[in-house]
Amino acid sequence: MIPKYQRIADRLRAQLTGENRIRTTKLPTEKELCALYGVSRQTVRQALHVLESEGLIERRQGSGAYATGLHPDASHNRIAVLLPTDNDYTYARLRSDLQAPLIKEGFAVSFYLTGYSVAKERAILQQLQSVPLRGLIADPVKSALPNPNLDLYEKLWAGQLPTVFLHAVYGNFPPRTVIAEDDFSGAAQLTQYLIDKKHTRIAGIFRHDTHAGSERYIGFTSACAAADILWDDNCIRWYSSAELLALQKKQATGFLADFIRQNLGACSAVICQDDEIAYWLVKELTRAGKNVPEDVSVVSFDNSFLCEFSEPGLTSLAHKTSSELAVTAADALLAQMRGGTAPSVSLPFEIVERGSCASLG
């Protein structure tokens, strides 16, 4: 005959880990469990001890028992992370920053690279249908475009798979938890920074197939409009994920050289999508005989190591810490896996000034 404490432990385990698990971060109190199952406090404590020994709960003195989000079968404690690439300077850092807090909590982390390809993303999602997962973190392939892989995501969500999107969620998807950057306000902040330095003719380079690119463009134009400054559409260059991939793999800077010849015109400053674009643009400007910042000021997003490698150093937008995006995403996923909810977050930026921007005063 199965002991009472074991039967209670089995029921609680199913509620914490089963397909129809109850979304709760904290278990009922010992007194409430005694009343619910009609047993003694000693029996309840034995049941909780079983769950604690399996790593499913954490008991806190004077507070109660809390779900850890773990599964008793270690092979189920895997988190899949979908990233577009491992060549991008931001993703190299993101990988380690995501991995550390999740591993610390007992989870294994597997990374899958979509290569900016919807077809590759689909192949990965099909593969994940047969993998026991505890959570999913996904950075969209091309977040500004509709995504045809919703059917496969929905199959994963049918099992209540906790999911966090980075930067944005696809426009045709239902609402999900997104840990993003405040791209609109960041671009507006950069633009105002240039305007305060008396720049009135400002160019921009933005990525057309991501939500961030669109938001940064809108933030830029909104700040110009608020300052009663007209921007010139001919001074805006849009680039694609394919051009970015070629830049990362082959240092193919042709589209930046084209920007200087065709779009820069008489502009005295350029807002770049990110540090990678800014870094290579400074090199192309030098080849074209233009000095930064004397002839053209350059500002960007991310405050990465490329800011220091560039000559001159790049003025760029930063978060409070370099790991803020990853840590916030990991915390949001852990909260969901433990039975709670996690709201979407938009992280603010602050400007880090270096030598790439001059005042025209």
CSV table of C-alpha atoms in Angstrom, one decimal:
chain,number,residue,atom,x,y,z
A,1,MET,CA,0.0,0.0,0.0
A,2,ILE,CA,1.3,3.4,-1.0
A,3,PRO,CA,1.9,5.6,2.1
A,4,LYS,CA,-0.3,8.7,2.5
A,5,TYR,CA,2.7,11.1,2.3
A,6,GLN,CA,3.8,9.5,-1.0
A,7,ARG,CA,0.3,9.9,-2.5
A,8,ILE,CA,0.3,13.5,-1.5
A,9,ALA,CA,3.7,14.0,-2.9
A,10,ASP,CA,2.6,12.4,-6.2
A,11,ARG,CA,-0.4,14.7,-6.5
A,12,LEU,CA,1.7,17.8,-5.8
A,13,ARG,CA,4.3,16.7,-8.2
A,14,ALA,CA,1.7,16.3,-10.9
A,15,GLN,CA,0.4,19.8,-10.2
A,16,LEU,CA,3.9,21.2,-10.4
A,17,THR,CA,5.2,19.3,-13.4
A,18,GLY,CA,2.4,17.7,-15.4
A,19,GLU,CA,0.9,18.8,-18.7
A,20,ASN,CA,-2.0,20.3,-16.8
A,21,ARG,CA,0.1,21.7,-14.1
A,22,ILE,CA,-1.3,24.5,-11.8
A,23,ARG,CA,0.4,27.8,-12.4
A,24,THR,CA,1.4,28.7,-8.9
A,25,THR,CA,4.7,29.9,-7.4
A,26,LYS,CA,3.9,29.0,-3.8
A,27,LEU,CA,2.4,25.8,-2.4
A,28,PRO,CA,-0.4,26.0,0.1
A,29,THR,CA,0.7,26.2,3.7
A,30,GLU,CA,1.2,23.0,5.8
A,31,LYS,CA,-2.1,23.8,7.6
A,32,GLU,CA,-3.9,24.2,4.3
A,33,LEU,CA,-2.5,21.0,3.0
A,34,CYS,CA,-3.5,19.1,6.2
A,35,ALA,CA,-7.1,20.3,5.7
A,36,LEU,CA,-7.1,19.6,2.0
A,37,TYR,CA,-5.9,16.0,2.3
A,38,GLY,CA,-7.2,15.2,5.8
A,39,VAL,CA,-3.8,14.2,7.1
A,40,SER,CA,-1.5,15.2,9.9
A,41,ARG,CA,1.1,17.9,9.7
A,42,GLN,CA,3.8,15.2,10.0
A,43,THR,CA,2.4,13.5,6.9
A,44,VAL,CA,2.4,16.8,4.9
A,45,ARG,CA,6.0,17.5,6.0
A,46,GLN,CA,7.1,14.0,4.7
A,47,ALA,CA,5.4,14.7,1.4
A,48,LEU,CA,7.1,18.1,1.1
A,49,HIS,CA,10.5,16.5,2.0
A,50,VAL,CA,10.1,14.2,-0.9
A,51,LEU,CA,9.5,17.1,-3.3
A,52,GLU,CA,12.4,19.0,-1.8
A,53,SER,CA,14.7,16.1,-2.3
A,54,GLU,CA,13.7,15.9,-5.9
A,55,GLY,CA,14.5,19.6,-6.4
A,56,LEU,CA,10.9,20.5,-7.2
A,57,ILE,CA,10.4,22.9,-4.3
A,58,GLU,CA,12.4,25.1,-2.1
A,59,ARG,CA,11.3,25.5,1.5
A,60,ARG,CA,11.9,28.9,3.1
A,61,GLN,CA,11.9,29.3,6.9
A,62,GLY,CA,8.8,31.1,8.0
A,63,SER,CA,7.6,31.7,4.5
A,64,GLY,CA,6.6,28.4,3.0
A,65,ALA,CA,7.3,26.1,0.0
A,66,TYR,CA,8.0,27.5,-3.5
A,67,ALA,CA,8.2,25.9,-6.8
A,68,THR,CA,11.7,25.8,-8.4
A,69,GLY,CA,10.5,25.1,-11.9
A,70,LEU,CA,12.5,21.9,-12.2
A,71,HIS,CA,11.2,18.5,-13.3
A,72,PRO,CA,12.1,15.4,-11.3
A,73,ASP,CA,13.5,13.9,-14.6
A,74,ALA,CA,16.7,15.8,-15.2
A,75,SER,CA,16.4,15.2,-19.0
A,76,HIS,CA,13.3,17.5,-18.9
A,77,ASN,CA,15.1,20.4,-17.4
A,78,ARG,CA,16.3,21.8,-20.7
A,79,ILE,CA,15.8,25.2,-22.1
A,80,ALA,CA,16.1,25.9,-25.8
A,81,VAL,CA,17.4,29.3,-26.9
A,82,LEU,CA,16.9,30.4,-30.5
A,83,LEU,CA,19.3,33.1,-31.7
A,84,PRO,CA,19.8,34.4,-35.3
A,85,THR,CA,23.6,34.0,-35.2
A,86,ASP,CA,26.7,33.6,-33.1
A,87,ASN,CA,28.7,35.9,-35.3
A,88,ASP,CA,27.1,39.1,-34.1
A,89,TYR,CA,29.0,40.8,-31.3
A,90,THR,CA,25.9,41.2,-29.2
A,91,TYR,CA,25.0,37.5,-29.3
A,92,ALA,CA,28.4,36.3,-28.2
A,93,ARG,CA,27.8,38.2,-24.9
A,94,LEU,CA,24.1,37.3,-24.8
A,95,ARG,CA,24.8,33.6,-24.9
A,96,SER,CA,27.0,33.6,-21.7
A,97,ASP,CA,24.7,36.1,-19.9
A,98,LEU,CA,21.6,34.0,-20.6
A,99,GLN,CA,23.3,30.7,-19.7
A,100,ALA,CA,24.8,31.6,-16.4
A,101,PRO,CA,21.7,32.3,-14.3
A,102,LEU,CA,19.7,29.4,-15.8
A,103,ILE,CA,22.5,26.9,-15.2
A,104,LYS,CA,22.8,28.2,-11.6
A,105,GLU,CA,19.1,27.2,-11.1
A,106,GLY,CA,19.7,23.7,-12.3
A,107,PHE,CA,18.7,23.9,-16.0
A,108,ALA,CA,20.6,22.9,-19.1
A,109,VAL,CA,20.7,25.3,-21.9
A,110,SER,CA,20.8,24.4,-25.6
A,111,PHE,CA,21.4,27.0,-28.3
A,112,TYR,CA,20.0,26.8,-31.8
A,113,LEU,CA,21.0,29.2,-34.6
A,114,THR,CA,18.4,30.3,-37.1
A,115,GLY,CA,20.8,32.1,-39.4
A,116,TYR,CA,18.2,34.9,-40.1
A,117,SER,CA,16.3,32.2,-42.0
A,118,VAL,CA,12.6,31.5,-41.4
A,119,ALA,CA,13.1,28.0,-43.0
A,120,LYS,CA,15.9,27.2,-40.6
A,121,GLU,CA,13.8,28.4,-37.7
A,122,ARG,CA,11.0,26.1,-38.9
A,123,ALA,CA,13.4,23.1,-39.0
A,124,ILE,CA,14.6,23.9,-35.5
A,125,LEU,CA,11.0,24.1,-34.2
A,126,GLN,CA,10.1,20.8,-35.8
A,127,GLN,CA,13.1,19.3,-34.1
A,128,LEU,CA,12.0,20.7,-30.7
A,129,GLN,CA,8.6,19.1,-31.0
A,130,SER,CA,10.2,15.8,-29.8
A,131,VAL,CA,12.6,17.3,-27.3
A,132,PRO,CA,11.5,17.5,-23.6
A,133,LEU,CA,11.7,21.2,-22.8
A,134,ARG,CA,11.1,23.2,-19.7
A,135,GLY,CA,11.3,26.6,-21.3
A,136,LEU,CA,12.0,28.5,-24.5
A,137,ILE,CA,13.7,31.8,-25.3
A,138,ALA,CA,13.5,33.0,-28.9
A,139,ASP,CA,15.0,36.0,-30.7
A,140,PRO,CA,12.9,36.5,-33.9
A,141,VAL,CA,14.5,35.9,-37.2
A,142,LYS,CA,13.0,39.1,-38.9
A,143,SER,CA,10.6,40.6,-36.4
A,144,ALA,CA,9.3,43.3,-38.7
A,145,LEU,CA,7.8,40.6,-41.1
A,146,PRO,CA,5.0,38.1,-40.6
A,147,ASN,CA,6.2,34.7,-39.5
A,148,PRO,CA,4.8,31.5,-41.0
A,149,ASN,CA,5.9,29.3,-38.1
A,150,LEU,CA,3.2,30.2,-35.7
A,151,ASP,CA,1.7,26.7,-36.0
A,152,LEU,CA,4.8,25.1,-34.6
A,153,TYR,CA,5.1,27.6,-31.8
A,154,GLU,CA,1.5,26.9,-30.9
A,155,LYS,CA,2.2,23.1,-30.7
A,156,LEU,CA,4.9,23.9,-28.1
A,157,TRP,CA,2.6,26.3,-26.3
A,158,ALA,CA,-0.2,23.6,-26.2
A,159,GLY,CA,1.9,22.0,-23.4
A,160,GLN,CA,2.1,25.3,-21.5
A,161,LEU,CA,5.7,25.8,-22.4
A,162,PRO,CA,7.0,28.9,-20.7
A,163,THR,CA,8.3,31.3,-23.4
A,164,VAL,CA,10.1,34.6,-23.6
A,165,PHE,CA,10.9,36.5,-26.7
A,166,LEU,CA,13.9,38.8,-27.0
A,167,HIS,CA,13.6,42.3,-28.6
A,168,ALA,CA,10.2,41.7,-30.2
A,169,VAL,CA,7.5,39.2,-31.0
A,170,TYR,CA,6.3,38.6,-34.5
A,171,GLY,CA,3.4,40.9,-35.5
A,172,ASN,CA,1.1,38.0,-36.4
A,173,PHE,CA,1.6,36.2,-33.1
A,174,PRO,CA,-0.6,36.4,-30.0
A,175,PRO,CA,0.8,38.5,-27.1
A,176,ARG,CA,3.7,36.9,-25.3
A,177,THR,CA,6.3,38.0,-22.8
A,178,VAL,CA,8.9,40.2,-24.6
A,179,ILE,CA,12.1,41.6,-23.1
A,180,ALA,CA,12.9,44.4,-25.4
A,181,GLU,CA,14.8,47.7,-25.6
A,182,ASP,CA,13.1,51.0,-25.7
A,183,ASP,CA,14.2,51.6,-29.3
A,184,PHE,CA,11.9,54.5,-30.0
A,185,SER,CA,12.9,56.6,-27.0
A,186,GLY,CA,16.6,55.6,-27.5
A,187,ALA,CA,16.6,56.9,-31.0
A,188,ALA,CA,14.8,60.0,-30.0
A,189,GLN,CA,17.4,60.5,-27.2
A,190,LEU,CA,20.3,60.1,-29.7
A,191,THR,CA,18.6,62.5,-32.2
A,192,GLN,CA,18.1,65.2,-29.5
A,193,TYR,CA,21.7,64.8,-28.5
A,194,LEU,CA,22.8,65.6,-32.0
A,195,ILE,CA,20.3,68.5,-32.2
A,196,ASP,CA,21.7,69.9,-29.0
A,197,LYS,CA,25.1,69.9,-30.7
A,198,LYS,CA,23.6,72.0,-33.5
A,199,HIS,CA,23.3,69.2,-36.1
A,200,THR,CA,20.3,69.9,-38.3
A,201,ARG,CA,21.1,67.6,-41.2
A,202,ILE,CA,21.1,64.1,-39.9
A,203,ALA,CA,21.3,60.8,-41.8
A,204,GLY,CA,20.4,57.4,-40.6
A,205,ILE,CA,21.2,53.7,-41.3
A,206,PHE,CA,18.5,51.3,-40.1
A,207,ARG,CA,17.7,47.6,-40.6
A,208,HIS,CA,14.5,47.2,-42.4
A,209,ASP,CA,13.4,43.7,-41.4
A,210,THR,CA,13.5,44.1,-37.7
A,211,HIS,CA,11.1,45.8,-35.3
A,212,ALA,CA,14.0,47.6,-33.7
A,213,GLY,CA,15.0,49.1,-37.0
A,214,SER,CA,11.5,50.5,-37.5
A,215,GLU,CA,11.2,51.8,-34.0
A,216,ARG,CA,14.6,53.5,-34.2
A,217,TYR,CA,13.6,55.2,-37.5
A,218,ILE,CA,10.3,56.4,-36.0
A,219,GLY,CA,12.1,57.6,-32.9
A,220,PHE,CA,14.6,59.5,-35.0
A,221,THR,CA,12.0,61.2,-37.3
A,222,SER,CA,9.7,62.0,-34.3
A,223,ALA,CA,12.5,63.8,-32.5
A,224,CYS,CA,13.3,65.7,-35.7
A,225,ALA,CA,9.7,66.7,-36.1
A,226,ALA,CA,9.5,67.8,-32.5
A,227,ALA,CA,12.5,70.1,-33.0
A,228,ASP,CA,11.0,71.4,-36.3
A,229,ILE,CA,13.8,69.9,-38.3
A,230,LEU,CA,13.1,68.3,-41.7
A,231,TRP,CA,14.8,65.0,-42.4
A,232,ASP,CA,15.5,64.0,-46.0
A,233,ASP,CA,14.3,60.6,-47.0
A,234,ASN,CA,17.2,60.4,-49.4
A,235,CYS,CA,19.5,60.5,-46.4
A,236,ILE,CA,18.1,57.3,-44.9
A,237,ARG,CA,19.6,53.9,-45.8
A,238,TRP,CA,17.8,50.7,-45.1
A,239,TYR,CA,19.8,47.4,-45.0
A,240,SER,CA,18.7,43.8,-44.8
A,241,SER,CA,19.6,40.7,-42.7
A,242,ALA,CA,21.4,39.3,-45.8
A,243,GLU,CA,23.6,42.4,-46.0
A,244,LEU,CA,24.3,42.2,-42.3
A,245,LEU,CA,25.3,38.5,-42.6
A,246,ALA,CA,27.6,39.3,-45.5
A,247,LEU,CA,29.2,42.1,-43.4
A,248,GLN,CA,29.8,39.7,-40.5
A,249,LYS,CA,31.1,36.8,-42.5
A,250,LYS,CA,33.0,38.6,-45.3
A,251,GLN,CA,33.4,42.2,-44.1
A,252,ALA,CA,31.2,43.1,-47.1
A,253,THR,CA,30.9,46.9,-46.5
A,254,GLY,CA,29.6,47.8,-50.0
A,255,PHE,CA,26.3,49.0,-48.8
A,256,LEU,CA,28.0,51.4,-46.4
A,257,ALA,CA,30.2,52.7,-49.2
A,258,ASP,CA,27.0,53.2,-51.2
A,259,PHE,CA,25.4,55.1,-48.3
A,260,ILE,CA,28.3,57.5,-48.2
A,261,ARG,CA,28.1,58.1,-52.0
A,262,GLN,CA,24.4,58.1,-52.4
A,263,ASN,CA,22.7,59.1,-49.1
A,264,LEU,CA,25.1,61.0,-46.9
A,265,GLY,CA,25.1,64.2,-48.9
A,266,ALA,CA,25.6,67.3,-46.8
A,267,CYS,CA,24.6,65.6,-43.6
A,268,SER,CA,26.9,66.4,-40.7
A,269,ALA,CA,25.8,63.4,-38.5
A,270,VAL,CA,24.6,59.8,-38.8
A,271,ILE,CA,22.6,57.7,-36.4
A,272,CYS,CA,23.4,54.0,-36.9
A,273,GLN,CA,21.4,50.9,-36.1
A,274,ASP,CA,24.1,49.6,-33.8
A,275,ASP,CA,27.8,49.7,-33.0
A,276,GLU,CA,28.7,47.1,-35.7
A,277,ILE,CA,27.3,49.3,-38.4
A,278,ALA,CA,28.9,52.4,-36.9
A,279,TYR,CA,32.3,50.7,-36.5
A,280,TRP,CA,32.4,49.7,-40.2
A,281,LEU,CA,30.9,53.1,-41.3
A,282,VAL,CA,33.8,55.0,-39.6
A,283,LYS,CA,36.2,52.8,-41.6
A,284,GLU,CA,34.4,53.5,-44.8
A,285,LEU,CA,34.2,57.2,-44.1
A,286,THR,CA,38.0,57.3,-43.6
A,287,ARG,CA,38.5,55.5,-46.9
A,288,ALA,CA,36.3,58.1,-48.5
A,289,GLY,CA,38.5,60.9,-47.1
A,290,LYS,CA,36.1,62.1,-44.4
A,291,ASN,CA,37.2,62.5,-40.9
A,292,VAL,CA,35.1,61.5,-37.8
A,293,PRO,CA,33.9,63.7,-36.1
A,294,GLU,CA,35.3,66.8,-37.9
A,295,ASP,CA,33.4,66.1,-41.1
A,296,VAL,CA,30.7,63.6,-39.9
A,297,SER,CA,29.6,62.7,-36.4
A,298,VAL,CA,28.6,59.1,-35.8
A,299,VAL,CA,26.4,57.7,-33.0
A,300,SER,CA,24.9,54.3,-32.4
A,301,PHE,CA,23.3,51.8,-30.0
A,302,ASP,CA,24.7,49.0,-27.7
A,303,ASN,CA,27.9,50.5,-26.1
A,304,SER,CA,29.8,47.3,-27.0
A,305,PHE,CA,33.5,46.6,-27.1
A,306,LEU,CA,33.5,47.9,-30.7
A,307,CYS,CA,33.1,51.5,-29.2
A,308,GLU,CA,36.5,51.2,-27.7
A,309,PHE,CA,38.1,49.5,-30.8
A,310,SER,CA,36.8,52.3,-33.1
A,311,GLU,CA,39.0,55.3,-33.8
A,312,PRO,CA,37.7,57.6,-32.6
A,313,GLY,CA,35.6,55.9,-29.8
A,314,LEU,CA,31.9,55.7,-30.6
A,315,THR,CA,29.3,57.6,-28.7
A,316,SER,CA,26.6,55.0,-28.1
A,317,LEU,CA,23.5,54.1,-26.0
A,318,ALA,CA,23.9,51.7,-23.1
A,319,HIS,CA,21.7,49.9,-20.6
A,320,LYS,CA,22.4,50.0,-16.8
A,321,THR,CA,24.5,46.9,-17.2
A,322,SER,CA,25.8,45.0,-20.2
A,323,SER,CA,23.9,41.9,-19.1
A,324,GLU,CA,20.6,43.6,-18.3
A,325,LEU,CA,18.7,42.2,-21.3
A,326,ALA,CA,19.9,38.7,-20.7
A,327,VAL,CA,19.4,38.7,-16.9
A,328,THR,CA,15.9,40.2,-17.3
A,329,ALA,CA,14.9,37.6,-19.9
A,330,ALA,CA,16.3,34.7,-17.7
A,331,ASP,CA,14.4,36.0,-14.7
A,332,ALA,CA,11.2,36.3,-16.7
A,333,LEU,CA,11.5,32.7,-17.9
A,334,LEU,CA,12.3,31.4,-14.4
A,335,ALA,CA,9.2,33.2,-13.1
A,336,GLN,CA,7.1,31.4,-15.7
A,337,MET,CA,8.6,28.0,-15.1
A,338,ARG,CA,8.0,28.4,-11.3
A,339,GLY,CA,4.3,29.0,-12.0
A,340,GLY,CA,4.1,32.8,-12.0
A,341,THR,CA,3.7,35.4,-14.7
A,342,ALA,CA,6.2,37.7,-16.3
A,343,PRO,CA,5.2,41.0,-17.8
A,344,SER,CA,6.9,42.4,-20.9
A,345,VAL,CA,9.7,44.8,-20.2
A,346,SER,CA,11.2,47.7,-22.3
A,347,LEU,CA,14.6,48.5,-21.1
A,348,PRO,CA,15.7,52.2,-21.2
A,349,PHE,CA,19.0,53.5,-22.6
A,350,GLU,CA,21.5,56.1,-21.5
A,351,ILE,CA,24.1,57.9,-23.6
A,352,VAL,CA,27.8,57.1,-23.2
A,353,GLU,CA,29.8,59.9,-24.8
A,354,ARG,CA,33.1,59.3,-26.6
A,355,GLY,CA,34.9,61.1,-29.4
A,356,SER,CA,32.8,60.3,-32.5
A,357,CYS,CA,30.5,63.2,-32.1
A,358,ALA,CA,31.4,66.9,-32.4
A,359,SER,CA,29.5,70.1,-31.7
A,360,LEU,CA,28.9,72.5,-34.6
A,361,GLY,CA,28.3,75.3,-32.1
